[in-house]
Every structure is written in structure tokens, then in C-alpha cells.
C-alpha positions as protocol buffer text, in pm:
chain_id: "A"
residue {
  index: 1
  type: UNK
  ca { x: 0 y: 0 z: 0 }
}
residue {
  index: 2
  type: UNK
  ca { x: 108 y: 360 z: -57 }
}
residue {
  index: 3
  type: UNK
  ca { x: 244 y: 536 z: 251 }
}
residue {
  index: 4
  type: UNK
  ca { x: 121 y: 894 z: 290 }
}
residue {
  index: 5
  type: UNK
  ca { x: 314 y: 1196 z: 415 }
}
residue {
  index: 6
  type: UNK
  ca { x: 57 y: 1234 z: 692 }
}
residue {
  index: 7
  type: UNK
  ca { x: 133 y: 882 z: 820 }
}
residue {
  index: 8
  type: UNK
  ca { x: 507 y: 950 z: 817 }
}
residue {
  index: 9
  type: UNK
  ca { x: 452 y: 1278 z: 1006 }
}
residue {
  index: 10
  type: UNK
  ca { x: 233 y: 1107 z: 1267 }
}
residue {
  index: 11
  type: UNK
  ca { x: 484 y: 829 z: 1329 }
}
residue {
  index: 12
  type: UNK
  ca { x: 767 y: 1079 z: 1350 }
}
residue {
  index: 13
  type: UNK
  ca { x: 581 y: 1279 z: 1614 }
}
residue {
  index: 14
  type: UNK
  ca { x: 507 y: 961 z: 1811 }
}
residue {
  index: 15
  type: UNK
  ca { x: 863 y: 827 z: 1811 }
}
residue {
  index: 16
  type: UNK
  ca { x: 1099 y: 1114 z: 1734 }
}
residue {
  index: 17
  type: UNK
  ca { x: 1259 y: 899 z: 1462 }
}
residue {
  index: 18
  type: UNK
  ca { x: 1380 y: 1041 z: 1131 }
}
residue {
  index: 19
  type: UNK
  ca { x: 1147 y: 1074 z: 831 }
}
residue {
  index: 20
  type: UNK
  ca { x: 1322 y: 812 z: 619 }
}
residue {
  index: 21
  type: UNK
  ca { x: 1328 y: 567 z: 910 }
}
residue {
  index: 22
  type: UNK
  ca { x: 954 y: 627 z: 967 }
}
residue {
  index: 23
  type: UNK
  ca { x: 878 y: 569 z: 600 }
}
residue {
  index: 24
  type: UNK
  ca { x: 1083 y: 248 z: 603 }
}
residue {
  index: 25
  type: UNK
  ca { x: 900 y: 128 z: 917 }
}
residue {
  index: 26
  type: UNK
  ca { x: 555 y: 198 z: 770 }
}
residue {
  index: 27
  type: UNK
  ca { x: 647 y: 28 z: 442 }
}
residue {
  index: 28
  type: UNK
  ca { x: 775 y: -279 z: 627 }
}
residue {
  index: 29
  type: UNK
  ca { x: 454 y: -303 z: 833 }
}
residue {
  index: 30
  type: UNK
  ca { x: 204 y: -221 z: 555 }
}
residue {
  index: 31
  type: UNK
  ca { x: 110 y: 109 z: 722 }
}
residue {
  index: 32
  type: UNK
  ca { x: 20 y: -42 z: 1059 }
}
residue {
  index: 33
  type: UNK
  ca { x: 106 y: 240 z: 1301 }
}
residue {
  index: 34
  type: UNK
  ca { x: 141 y: 23 z: 1614 }
}
residue {
  index: 35
  type: UNK
  ca { x: 362 y: -229 z: 1434 }
}
residue {
  index: 36
  type: UNK
  ca { x: 565 y: 55 z: 1286 }
}
residue {
  index: 37
  type: UNK
  ca { x: 630 y: 193 z: 1635 }
}
residue {
  index: 38
  type: UNK
  ca { x: 744 y: -154 z: 1748 }
}
residue {
  index: 39
  type: UNK
  ca { x: 958 y: -184 z: 1434 }
}
residue {
  index: 40
  type: UNK
  ca { x: 1140 y: 139 z: 1526 }
}
residue {
  index: 41
  type: UNK
  ca { x: 1175 y: 40 z: 1889 }
}
residue {
  index: 42
  type: UNK
  ca { x: 1320 y: -298 z: 1797 }
}
residue {
  index: 43
  type: UNK
  ca { x: 1571 y: -129 z: 1570 }
}
residue {
  index: 44
  type: UNK
  ca { x: 1649 y: 115 z: 1850 }
}
residue {
  index: 45
  type: UNK
  ca { x: 1575 y: 405 z: 1618 }
}
residue {
  index: 46
  type: UNK
  ca { x: 1303 y: 572 z: 1822 }
}
residue {
  index: 47
  type: UNK
  ca { x: 1527 y: 596 z: 2125 }
}
residue {
  index: 48
  type: UNK
  ca { x: 1829 y: 696 z: 1919 }
}
residue {
  index: 49
  type: UNK
  ca { x: 1657 y: 982 z: 1743 }
}
residue {
  index: 50
  type: UNK
  ca { x: 1524 y: 1128 z: 2068 }
}
residue {
  index: 51
  type: UNK
  ca { x: 1879 y: 1138 z: 2204 }
}
residue {
  index: 52
  type: UNK
  ca { x: 2039 y: 1258 z: 1880 }
}
residue {
  index: 53
  type: UNK
  ca { x: 2018 y: 1625 z: 1978 }
}
residue {
  index: 54
  type: UNK
  ca { x: 2246 y: 1570 z: 2276 }
}
residue {
  index: 55
  type: UNK
  ca { x: 2614 y: 1651 z: 2223 }
}
residue {
  index: 56
  type: UNK
  ca { x: 2832 y: 1338 z: 2218 }
}
residue {
  index: 57
  type: UNK
  ca { x: 3186 y: 1470 z: 2266 }
}
residue {
  index: 58
  type: UNK
  ca { x: 3332 y: 1215 z: 2509 }
}
residue {
  index: 59
  type: UNK
  ca { x: 3408 y: 856 z: 2416 }
}
residue {
  index: 60
  type: UNK
  ca { x: 3703 y: 647 z: 2305 }
}
residue {
  index: 61
  type: UNK
  ca { x: 3963 y: 611 z: 2036 }
}
residue {
  index: 62
  type: UNK
  ca { x: 4055 y: 250 z: 1960 }
}
residue {
  index: 63
  type: UNK
  ca { x: 4334 y: 109 z: 1744 }
}
residue {
  index: 64
  type: UNK
  ca { x: 4367 y: -238 z: 1594 }
}
residue {
  index: 65
  type: UNK
  ca { x: 4666 y: -382 z: 1405 }
}
residue {
  index: 66
  type: UNK
  ca { x: 4676 y: -707 z: 1207 }
}
residue {
  index: 67
  type: UNK
  ca { x: 4905 y: -980 z: 1335 }
}
residue {
  index: 68
  type: UNK
  ca { x: 5158 y: -923 z: 1056 }
}
residue {
  index: 69
  type: UNK
  ca { x: 5175 y: -550 z: 1132 }
}
residue {
  index: 70
  type: UNK
  ca { x: 5088 y: -457 z: 774 }
}
residue {
  index: 71
  type: UNK
  ca { x: 4740 y: -309 z: 826 }
}
residue {
  index: 72
  type: UNK
  ca { x: 4577 y: -110 z: 1103 }
}
residue {
  index: 73
  type: UNK
  ca { x: 4281 y: 109 z: 1186 }
}
residue {
  index: 74
  type: UNK
  ca { x: 4199 y: 380 z: 1436 }
}
residue {
  index: 75
  type: UNK
  ca { x: 3836 y: 467 z: 1519 }
}
residue {
  index: 76
  type: UNK
  ca { x: 3666 y: 728 z: 1733 }
}
residue {
  index: 77
  type: UNK
  ca { x: 3329 y: 648 z: 1890 }
}
residue {
  index: 78
  type: UNK
  ca { x: 3166 y: 924 z: 2095 }
}
residue {
  index: 79
  type: UNK
  ca { x: 2938 y: 919 z: 2397 }
}
residue {
  index: 80
  type: UNK
  ca { x: 2784 y: 1204 z: 2594 }
}
residue {
  index: 81
  type: UNK
  ca { x: 2969 y: 1139 z: 2918 }
}
residue {
  index: 82
  type: UNK
  ca { x: 3306 y: 1015 z: 3034 }
}
residue {
  index: 83
  type: UNK
  ca { x: 3117 y: 785 z: 3271 }
}
residue {
  index: 84
  type: UNK
  ca { x: 2976 y: 588 z: 2976 }
}
residue {
  index: 85
  type: UNK
  ca { x: 3314 y: 596 z: 2799 }
}
residue {
  index: 86
  type: UNK
  ca { x: 3455 y: 399 z: 3093 }
}
residue {
  index: 87
  type: UNK
  ca { x: 3165 y: 151 z: 3083 }
}
residue {
  index: 88
  type: UNK
  ca { x: 3269 y: -205 z: 2992 }
}
residue {
  index: 89
  type: UNK
  ca { x: 2972 y: -251 z: 2756 }
}
residue {
  index: 90
  type: UNK
  ca { x: 3062 y: 68 z: 2565 }
}
residue {
  index: 91
  type: UNK
  ca { x: 3429 y: -30 z: 2545 }
}
residue {
  index: 92
  type: UNK
  ca { x: 3334 y: -374 z: 2412 }
}
residue {
  index: 93
  type: UNK
  ca { x: 3114 y: -211 z: 2148 }
}
residue {
  index: 94
  type: UNK
  ca { x: 3398 y: 22 z: 2040 }
}
residue {
  index: 95
  type: UNK
  ca { x: 3626 y: -282 z: 2004 }
}
residue {
  index: 96
  type: UNK
  ca { x: 3364 y: -443 z: 1777 }
}
residue {
  index: 97
  type: UNK
  ca { x: 3347 y: -125 z: 1567 }
}
residue {
  index: 98
  type: UNK
  ca { x: 3727 y: -125 z: 1531 }
}
residue {
  index: 99
  type: UNK
  ca { x: 3724 y: -493 z: 1429 }
}
residue {
  index: 100
  type: UNK
  ca { x: 3474 y: -420 z: 1154 }
}
residue {
  index: 101
  type: UNK
  ca { x: 3656 y: -104 z: 1042 }
}
residue {
  index: 102
  type: UNK
  ca { x: 3978 y: -304 z: 1004 }
}
residue {
  index: 103
  type: UNK
  ca { x: 3816 y: -524 z: 737 }
}
residue {
  index: 104
  type: UNK
  ca { x: 3576 y: -276 z: 577 }
}
residue {
  index: 105
  type: UNK
  ca { x: 3598 y: -170 z: 214 }
}
residue {
  index: 106
  type: UNK
  ca { x: 3400 y: 149 z: 291 }
}
residue {
  index: 107
  type: UNK
  ca { x: 3575 y: 465 z: 175 }
}
residue {
  index: 108
  type: UNK
  ca { x: 3405 y: 697 z: 422 }
}
residue {
  index: 109
  type: UNK
  ca { x: 3196 y: 700 z: 738 }
}
residue {
  index: 110
  type: UNK
  ca { x: 2861 y: 717 z: 554 }
}
residue {
  index: 111
  type: UNK
  ca { x: 2942 y: 404 z: 354 }
}
residue {
  index: 112
  type: UNK
  ca { x: 3063 y: 233 z: 670 }
}
residue {
  index: 113
  type: UNK
  ca { x: 2738 y: 311 z: 856 }
}
residue {
  index: 114
  type: UNK
  ca { x: 2536 y: 175 z: 564 }
}
residue {
  index: 115
  type: UNK
  ca { x: 2707 y: -165 z: 544 }
}
residue {
  index: 116
  type: UNK
  ca { x: 2589 y: -479 z: 723 }
}
residue {
  index: 117
  type: UNK
  ca { x: 2692 y: -512 z: 1089 }
}
residue {
  index: 118
  type: UNK
  ca { x: 2926 y: -812 z: 1109 }
}
residue {
  index: 119
  type: UNK
  ca { x: 2782 y: -940 z: 1438 }
}
residue {
  index: 120
  type: UNK
  ca { x: 2421 y: -929 z: 1312 }
}
residue {
  index: 121
  type: UNK
  ca { x: 2391 y: -901 z: 935 }
}
residue {
  index: 122
  type: UNK
  ca { x: 2017 y: -830 z: 957 }
}
residue {
  index: 123
  type: UNK
  ca { x: 2117 y: -481 z: 1075 }
}
residue {
  index: 124
  type: UNK
  ca { x: 2332 y: -211 z: 922 }
}
residue {
  index: 125
  type: UNK
  ca { x: 2616 y: -60 z: 1127 }
}
residue {
  index: 126
  type: UNK
  ca { x: 2390 y: 244 z: 1183 }
}
residue {
  index: 127
  type: UNK
  ca { x: 2100 y: 28 z: 1306 }
}
residue {
  index: 128
  type: UNK
  ca { x: 2332 y: -166 z: 1538 }
}
residue {
  index: 129
  type: UNK
  ca { x: 2456 y: 168 z: 1674 }
}
residue {
  index: 130
  type: UNK
  ca { x: 2094 y: 275 z: 1736 }
}
residue {
  index: 131
  type: UNK
  ca { x: 2034 y: -48 z: 1927 }
}
residue {
  index: 132
  type: UNK
  ca { x: 2340 y: 25 z: 2144 }
}
residue {
  index: 133
  type: UNK
  ca { x: 2208 y: 374 z: 2215 }
}
residue {
  index: 134
  type: UNK
  ca { x: 1885 y: 217 z: 2340 }
}
residue {
  index: 135
  type: UNK
  ca { x: 2078 y: -20 z: 2568 }
}
residue {
  index: 136
  type: UNK
  ca { x: 2338 y: 225 z: 2702 }
}
residue {
  index: 137
  type: UNK
  ca { x: 2092 y: 512 z: 2738 }
}
residue {
  index: 138
  type: UNK
  ca { x: 2271 y: 811 z: 2593 }
}
residue {
  index: 139
  type: UNK
  ca { x: 2359 y: 949 z: 2251 }
}
residue {
  index: 140
  type: UNK
  ca { x: 2652 y: 783 z: 2073 }
}
residue {
  index: 141
  type: UNK
  ca { x: 2821 y: 842 z: 1742 }
}
residue {
  index: 142
  type: UNK
  ca { x: 3072 y: 654 z: 1528 }
}
residue {
  index: 143
  type: UNK
  ca { x: 3252 y: 971 z: 1427 }
}
residue {
  index: 144
  type: UNK
  ca { x: 3541 y: 859 z: 1209 }
}
residue {
  index: 145
  type: UNK
  ca { x: 3790 y: 589 z: 1120 }
}
residue {
  index: 146
  type: UNK
  ca { x: 4110 y: 566 z: 919 }
}
residue {
  index: 147
  type: UNK
  ca { x: 4276 y: 255 z: 779 }
}
residue {
  index: 148
  type: UNK
  ca { x: 4640 y: 226 z: 677 }
}
residue {
  index: 149
  type: UNK
  ca { x: 4825 y: -50 z: 490 }
}
residue {
  index: 150
  type: UNK
  ca { x: 5194 y: -85 z: 419 }
}
residue {
  index: 151
  type: UNK
  ca { x: 5463 y: -324 z: 298 }
}
residue {
  index: 152
  type: UNK
  ca { x: 5664 y: -208 z: 599 }
}
residue {
  index: 153
  type: UNK
  ca { x: 5528 y: -192 z: 953 }
}
residue {
  index: 154
  type: UNK
  ca { x: 5245 y: -22 z: 1144 }
}
residue {
  index: 155
  type: UNK
  ca { x: 5259 y: 37 z: 1518 }
}
residue {
  index: 156
  type: UNK
  ca { x: 4977 y: 175 z: 1732 }
}
residue {
  index: 157
  type: UNK
  ca { x: 4957 y: 355 z: 2064 }
}
residue {
  index: 158
  type: UNK
  ca { x: 4665 y: 443 z: 2290 }
}
residue {
  index: 159
  type: UNK
  ca { x: 4710 y: 727 z: 2539 }
}
residue {
  index: 160
  type: UNK
  ca { x: 4514 y: 798 z: 2857 }
}
residue {
  index: 161
  type: UNK
  ca { x: 4285 y: 496 z: 2827 }
}
residue {
  index: 162
  type: UNK
  ca { x: 4155 y: 591 z: 2483 }
}
residue {
  index: 163
  type: UNK
  ca { x: 4161 y: 971 z: 2483 }
}
residue {
  index: 164
  type: UNK
  ca { x: 4418 y: 967 z: 2202 }
}
residue {
  index: 165
  type: UNK
  ca { x: 4483 y: 697 z: 1940 }
}
residue {
  index: 166
  type: UNK
  ca { x: 4792 y: 699 z: 1717 }
}
residue {
  index: 167
  type: UNK
  ca { x: 4908 y: 492 z: 1421 }
}
residue {
  index: 168
  type: UNK
  ca { x: 5266 y: 520 z: 1290 }
}
residue {
  index: 169
  type: UNK
  ca { x: 5351 y: 380 z: 945 }
}
residue {
  index: 170
  type: UNK
  ca { x: 5713 y: 301 z: 861 }
}
residue {
  index: 171
  type: UNK
  ca { x: 5896 y: 195 z: 547 }
}
residue {
  index: 172
  type: UNK
  ca { x: 6121 y: -73 z: 693 }
}
residue {
  index: 173
  type: UNK
  ca { x: 6260 y: -419 z: 623 }
}
residue {
  index: 174
  type: UNK
  ca { x: 6266 y: -520 z: 990 }
}
residue {
  index: 175
  type: UNK
  ca { x: 6007 y: -606 z: 1251 }
}
residue {
  index: 176
  type: UNK
  ca { x: 6256 y: -650 z: 1537 }
}
residue {
  index: 177
  type: UNK
  ca { x: 6160 y: -561 z: 1892 }
}
residue {
  index: 178
  type: UNK
  ca { x: 6397 y: -263 z: 1879 }
}
residue {
  index: 179
  type: UNK
  ca { x: 6227 y: -126 z: 1566 }
}
residue {
  index: 180
  type: UNK
  ca { x: 5882 y: -176 z: 1718 }
}
residue {
  index: 181
  type: UNK
  ca { x: 5995 y: -3 z: 2038 }
}
residue {
  index: 182
  type: UNK
  ca { x: 6132 y: 288 z: 1835 }
}
residue {
  index: 183
  type: UNK
  ca { x: 5804 y: 333 z: 1648 }
}
residue {
  index: 184
  type: UNK
  ca { x: 5609 y: 305 z: 1974 }
}
residue {
  index: 185
  type: UNK
  ca { x: 5824 y: 584 z: 2119 }
}
residue {
  index: 186
  type: UNK
  ca { x: 5756 y: 794 z: 1809 }
}
residue {
  index: 187
  type: UNK
  ca { x: 5383 y: 728 z: 1852 }
}
residue {
  index: 188
  type: UNK
  ca { x: 5406 y: 850 z: 2213 }
}
residue {
  index: 189
  type: UNK
  ca { x: 5579 y: 1165 z: 2087 }
}
residue {
  index: 190
  type: UNK
  ca { x: 5293 y: 1222 z: 1840 }
}
residue {
  index: 191
  type: UNK
  ca { x: 5035 y: 1175 z: 2115 }
}
residue {
  index: 192
  type: UNK
  ca { x: 5212 y: 1426 z: 2341 }
}
residue {
  index: 193
  type: UNK
  ca { x: 5320 y: 1698 z: 2097 }
}
residue {
  index: 194
  type: UNK
  ca { x: 5055 y: 1670 z: 1823 }
}
residue {
  index: 195
  type: UNK
  ca { x: 5265 y: 1740 z: 1510 }
}
residue {
  index: 196
  type: UNK
  ca { x: 5078 y: 1823 z: 1189 }
}
residue {
  index: 197
  type: UNK
  ca { x: 5325 y: 1687 z: 931 }
}
residue {
  index: 198
  type: UNK
  ca { x: 5586 y: 1411 z: 907 }
}
residue {
  index: 199
  type: UNK
  ca { x: 5856 y: 1653 z: 789 }
}
residue {
  index: 200
  type: UNK
  ca { x: 5892 y: 2007 z: 656 }
}
residue {
  index: 201
  type: UNK
  ca { x: 5905 y: 1855 z: 304 }
}
residue {
  index: 202
  type: UNK
  ca { x: 5536 y: 1771 z: 346 }
}
residue {
  index: 203
  type: UNK
  ca { x: 5437 y: 2127 z: 431 }
}
residue {
  index: 204
  type: UNK
  ca { x: 5255 y: 2297 z: 146 }
}
residue {
  index: 205
  type: UNK
  ca { x: 5458 y: 2574 z: -21 }
}
residue {
  index: 206
  type: UNK
  ca { x: 5158 y: 2808 z: -3 }
}
residue {
  index: 207
  type: UNK
  ca { x: 5139 y: 2753 z: 374 }
}
residue {
  index: 208
  type: UNK
  ca { x: 5510 y: 2833 z: 412 }
}
residue {
  index: 209
  type: UNK
  ca { x: 5474 y: 3149 z: 203 }
}
residue {
  index: 210
  type: UNK
  ca { x: 5167 y: 3259 z: 397 }
}
residue {
  index: 211
  type: UNK
  ca { x: 5344 y: 3210 z: 732 }
}
residue {
  index: 212
  type: UNK
  ca { x: 5647 y: 3395 z: 596 }
}
residue {
  index: 213
  type: UNK
  ca { x: 5431 y: 3695 z: 501 }
}
residue {
  index: 214
  type: UNK
  ca { x: 5267 y: 3696 z: 846 }
}
residue {
  index: 215
  type: UNK
  ca { x: 5607 y: 3689 z: 1018 }
}
residue {
  index: 216
  type: UNK
  ca { x: 5736 y: 3957 z: 783 }
}
residue {
  index: 217
  type: UNK
  ca { x: 5444 y: 4188 z: 869 }
}
residue {
  index: 218
  type: UNK
  ca { x: 5504 y: 4126 z: 1240 }
}
residue {
  index: 219
  type: UNK
  ca { x: 5874 y: 4206 z: 1204 }
}
residue {
  index: 220
  type: UNK
  ca { x: 5813 y: 4527 z: 1013 }
}
residue {
  index: 221
  type: UNK
  ca { x: 5559 y: 4643 z: 1270 }
}
residue {
  index: 222
  type: UNK
  ca { x: 5802 y: 4582 z: 1556 }
}
residue {
  index: 223
  type: UNK
  ca { x: 5971 y: 4912 z: 1656 }
}
residue {
  index: 224
  type: UNK
  ca { x: 6285 y: 4717 z: 1753 }
}
residue {
  index: 225
  type: UNK
  ca { x: 6343 y: 4637 z: 1384 }
}
residue {
  index: 226
  type: UNK
  ca { x: 6317 y: 4998 z: 1265 }
}
residue {
  index: 227
  type: UNK
  ca { x: 6603 y: 5084 z: 1031 }
}
residue {
  index: 228
  type: UNK
  ca { x: 6725 y: 4726 z: 992 }
}
residue {
  index: 229
  type: UNK
  ca { x: 6817 y: 4628 z: 633 }
}
residue {
  index: 230
  type: UNK
  ca { x: 6572 y: 4404 z: 447 }
}
residue {
  index: 231
  type: UNK
  ca { x: 6827 y: 4121 z: 419 }
}
residue {
  index: 232
  type: UNK
  ca { x: 6866 y: 4112 z: 799 }
}
residue {
  index: 233
  type: UNK
  ca { x: 6488 y: 4101 z: 846 }
}
residue {
  index: 234
  type: UNK
  ca { x: 6470 y: 3826 z: 580 }
}
residue {
  index: 235
  type: UNK
  ca { x: 6720 y: 3614 z: 775 }
}
residue {
  index: 236
  type: UNK
  ca { x: 6521 y: 3671 z: 1095 }
}
residue {
  index: 237
  type: UNK
  ca { x: 6203 y: 3560 z: 920 }
}
residue {
  index: 238
  type: UNK
  ca { x: 6364 y: 3242 z: 786 }
}
residue {
  index: 239
  type: UNK
  ca { x: 6489 y: 3161 z: 1135 }
}
residue {
  index: 240
  type: UNK
  ca { x: 6146 y: 3213 z: 1289 }
}
residue {
  index: 241
  type: UNK
  ca { x: 5976 y: 3009 z: 1017 }
}
residue {
  index: 242
  type: UNK
  ca { x: 6217 y: 2718 z: 1067 }
}
residue {
  index: 243
  type: UNK
  ca { x: 6155 y: 2734 z: 1442 }
}
residue {
  index: 244
  type: UNK
  ca { x: 5778 y: 2725 z: 1381 }
}
residue {
  index: 245
  type: UNK
  ca { x: 5812 y: 2427 z: 1144 }
}
residue {
  index: 246
  type: UNK
  ca { x: 6013 y: 2238 z: 1406 }
}
residue {
  index: 247
  type: UNK
  ca { x: 5710 y: 2256 z: 1633 }
}
residue {
  index: 248
  type: UNK
  ca { x: 5464 y: 2112 z: 1377 }
}
residue {
  index: 249
  type: UNK
  ca { x: 5687 y: 1866 z: 1185 }
}
residue {
  index: 250
  type: UNK
  ca { x: 5746 y: 1533 z: 1358 }
}
residue {
  index: 251
  type: UNK
  ca { x: 6095 y: 1452 z: 1231 }
}
residue {
  index: 252
  type: UNK
  ca { x: 6226 y: 1799 z: 1315 }
}
residue {
  index: 253
  type: UNK
  ca { x: 6084 y: 1803 z: 1668 }
}
residue {
  index: 254
  type: UNK
  ca { x: 6330 y: 1752 z: 1955 }
}
residue {
  index: 255
  type: UNK
  ca { x: 6291 y: 1390 z: 2064 }
}
residue {
  index: 256
  type: UNK
  ca { x: 6126 y: 1416 z: 2407 }
}
residue {
  index: 257
  type: UNK
  ca { x: 6296 y: 1106 z: 2555 }
}
residue {
  index: 258
  type: UNK
  ca { x: 6642 y: 1204 z: 2434 }
}
residue {
  index: 259
  type: UNK
  ca { x: 6916 y: 1266 z: 2689 }
}
residue {
  index: 260
  type: UNK
  ca { x: 7103 y: 1473 z: 2432 }
}
residue {
  index: 261
  type: UNK
  ca { x: 6963 y: 1725 z: 2183 }
}
residue {
  index: 262
  type: UNK
  ca { x: 6878 y: 1483 z: 1901 }
}
residue {
  index: 263
  type: UNK
  ca { x: 6557 y: 1528 z: 1705 }
}
residue {
  index: 264
  type: UNK
  ca { x: 6312 y: 1252 z: 1610 }
}
residue {
  index: 265
  type: UNK
  ca { x: 6476 y: 1195 z: 1272 }
}
residue {
  index: 266
  type: UNK
  ca { x: 6819 y: 1147 z: 1433 }
}
residue {
  index: 267
  type: UNK
  ca { x: 6669 y: 908 z: 1690 }
}
residue {
  index: 268
  type: UNK
  ca { x: 6512 y: 694 z: 1415 }
}
residue {
  index: 269
  type: UNK
  ca { x: 6837 y: 696 z: 1215 }
}
residue {
  index: 270
  type: UNK
  ca { x: 7033 y: 583 z: 1523 }
}
residue {
  index: 271
  type: UNK
  ca { x: 6798 y: 287 z: 1573 }
}
residue {
  index: 272
  type: UNK
  ca { x: 6820 y: 197 z: 1202 }
}
residue {
  index: 273
  type: UNK
  ca { x: 7201 y: 200 z: 1219 }
}
residue {
  index: 274
  type: UNK
  ca { x: 7207 y: -11 z: 1536 }
}
residue {
  index: 275
  type: UNK
  ca { x: 6966 y: -265 z: 1383 }
}
residue {
  index: 276
  type: UNK
  ca { x: 7130 y: -260 z: 1038 }
}
residue {
  index: 277
  type: UNK
  ca { x: 6796 y: -196 z: 868 }
}
residue {
  index: 278
  type: UNK
  ca { x: 6599 y: 54 z: 665 }
}
residue {
  index: 279
  type: UNK
  ca { x: 6364 y: 261 z: 882 }
}
residue {
  index: 280
  type: UNK
  ca { x: 6170 y: 569 z: 772 }
}
residue {
  index: 281
  type: UNK
  ca { x: 5844 y: 704 z: 914 }
}
residue {
  index: 282
  type: UNK
  ca { x: 5621 y: 780 z: 615 }
}
residue {
  index: 283
  type: UNK
  ca { x: 5285 y: 859 z: 777 }
}
residue {
  index: 284
  type: UNK
  ca { x: 5102 y: 895 z: 1105 }
}
residue {
  index: 285
  type: UNK
  ca { x: 4739 y: 926 z: 1212 }
}
residue {
  index: 286
  type: UNK
  ca { x: 4642 y: 1091 z: 1540 }
}
residue {
  index: 287
  type: UNK
  ca { x: 4282 y: 1093 z: 1671 }
}
residue {
  index: 288
  type: UNK
  ca { x: 4193 y: 1278 z: 1990 }
}
residue {
  index: 289
  type: UNK
  ca { x: 3852 y: 1214 z: 2139 }
}
residue {
  index: 290
  type: UNK
  ca { x: 3614 y: 1502 z: 2090 }
}
residue {
  index: 291
  type: UNK
  ca { x: 3862 y: 1732 z: 1913 }
}
residue {
  index: 292
  type: UNK
  ca { x: 3672 y: 2001 z: 1728 }
}
residue {
  index: 293
  type: UNK
  ca { x: 3340 y: 1910 z: 1894 }
}
residue {
  index: 294
  type: UNK
  ca { x: 3155 y: 2150 z: 2121 }
}
residue {
  index: 295
  type: UNK
  ca { x: 3129 y: 1991 z: 2464 }
}
residue {
  index: 296
  type: UNK
  ca { x: 2814 y: 2033 z: 2667 }
}
residue {
  index: 297
  type: UNK
  ca { x: 2865 y: 2251 z: 2975 }
}
residue {
  index: 298
  type: UNK
  ca { x: 2703 y: 2087 z: 3274 }
}
residue {
  index: 299
  type: UNK
  ca { x: 2519 y: 2317 z: 3515 }
}
residue {
  index: 300
  type: UNK
  ca { x: 2370 y: 2087 z: 3775 }
}
residue {
  index: 301
  type: UNK
  ca { x: 2210 y: 2366 z: 3983 }
}
residue {
  index: 302
  type: UNK
  ca { x: 2036 y: 2513 z: 3677 }
}
residue {
  index: 303
  type: UNK
  ca { x: 1919 y: 2167 z: 3570 }
}
residue {
  index: 304
  type: UNK
  ca { x: 1762 y: 2097 z: 3911 }
}
residue {
  index: 305
  type: UNK
  ca { x: 1602 y: 2444 z: 3917 }
}
residue {
  index: 306
  type: UNK
  ca { x: 1452 y: 2386 z: 3571 }
}
residue {
  index: 307
  type: UNK
  ca { x: 1308 y: 2050 z: 3678 }
}
residue {
  index: 308
  type: UNK
  ca { x: 1152 y: 2209 z: 3988 }
}
residue {
  index: 309
  type: UNK
  ca { x: 994 y: 2476 z: 3767 }
}
């Protein structure tokens, strides 16, 4: 039978579910409103949609690496509260998401959410997420994932119980314990100092030029530089730019665990020499839970006052 817009609207108002989900429920139940409500409840969609307006900016990052160290994934799954993020059921669910993401062929998060959930192929990943929201009782979101593959080696690191997840990809012909330890140390550096690029060679020329112009304007506006020749100011600018790049480029950063003044590149080279192998970091991925998301400010007193009217 044909499903009308009025029926979809009515079901949406009853359940808080999305329009497309309501239409799907009515189609599956031949327009029976009560059965359609049950359909949405069973899928967890009614509950999920009602909670969807809540900000989910806590949660976990999870990494998973294949046994041969050639492929890995990092995922971020959000919850509303840190309390739920520490819940064993939530952590188990995030591990299941990571396991599926490691084998997925999906190119983006939308395609991933639309594919069949490996643990129950009658549901999509999105429907399985909705069911988890119903069980756990607060809004959740599979925010992002990134897979990497290499002929070399991938090492992962999780910081602060899942607040930060890091993958480090290396072009290497060794998987010795010393090489793995080196890459783990590099991953810890990435977690702590949050570089943006592997090396200054990866920095876009336009970005460098833009930063140079900003620094140049700052230098010319500084009274201390009044009367200085342009070539002196140019040298100052180059020095400042190189210092700035050292802060955002992994290989140029001072290695935090070094007892001397070596940078990360020199540390990696020293390990490669000691192990007699090739070892170059070619890529890294760093996820931090909730980065860029607006976190809900809790005001318990105001909440109680509102409930008391």
C-alpha cells in the first residue's frame, strides 16, 4: 500500500525517529502504526533519534593492528559522558566497531554506517549503533575511522585509556623488537606533541609562504626592527619560520625522551644504524577524542532548578 506523508509525520511525532526511518518502518509493516512503532523500537531508532540532539563529545579512540603488522585502523566512537566511555559494555562495542573497520571496504563513514553489521547481518552498522544507544541510554556516534596499509610496519599507541589513538607507518625491512619499540616511542611523541606533518618537506609551499608573510608583517611592525636592512629582516624571518616548522613537523621536533639534543629523525636513524635496517616514518594518524566538537557545559544547579519549575 502507498504510505502517505501524513502517516510519516504522525509516526515521526510519536517516536521522534527520522522521516526516512519512519517511512521504512511503515512500508515494512504495511502502514500499521502500532507495528511501525514496534519496528522502530526494535531497531532502537526511536530511542536513538530522541537522544540525537544531545552533544556526544566524550568517548574512546581504539586502534587495531593485524598480526603481521601490515594493516591497522583507528576509530573514534563518541558518547555524551566520560562515565559511559569507561563503561565495559561501551568499550566492548567500540572494540567491535574497530574490528569491523579493520576489514571494511568502505571509503568513508557514511558508507561504513550503511554496510551490514558483522555481528548481526540483519542490521546495518547504523542500526546496530541505534540499538546500542537504546541499551546504554545516551547518545553515541561513530565519528570517524582511518585505515592504513603498508609493505613495511604499522605500530599503534593508545594514550590515557583511549583519549588519544595513534598509528605510525614506517617503510622498513625489519620487525625486530627494537624497531617496534622505536616506532612506539615515536607514537608516544605524536600523542604528546601533536605534530601536523611528518617533515617540513610535506608542508605545502603556499602555507610556508603565507606564514612567511605573516612573520614579515610582524617584524616590520616591531619598533625594535626599525632601520634594519631588508636582508637582515629576511634572515630573521627564515629563522622564525624554521623554528615554527620544528614545532609542527614530527621529524624535526626535539625527541622528548632524548638525553642529548637529538631530534626525532636522528633518533630513528640511530635505531636503524644499530639494527642494520631501513627505517623511515612515512605517515602517522592521530585521533583525539572530541577534538573540534563542542562539549556540553554541565550546570547541575540550573538543571535541578529547571526540573523544579
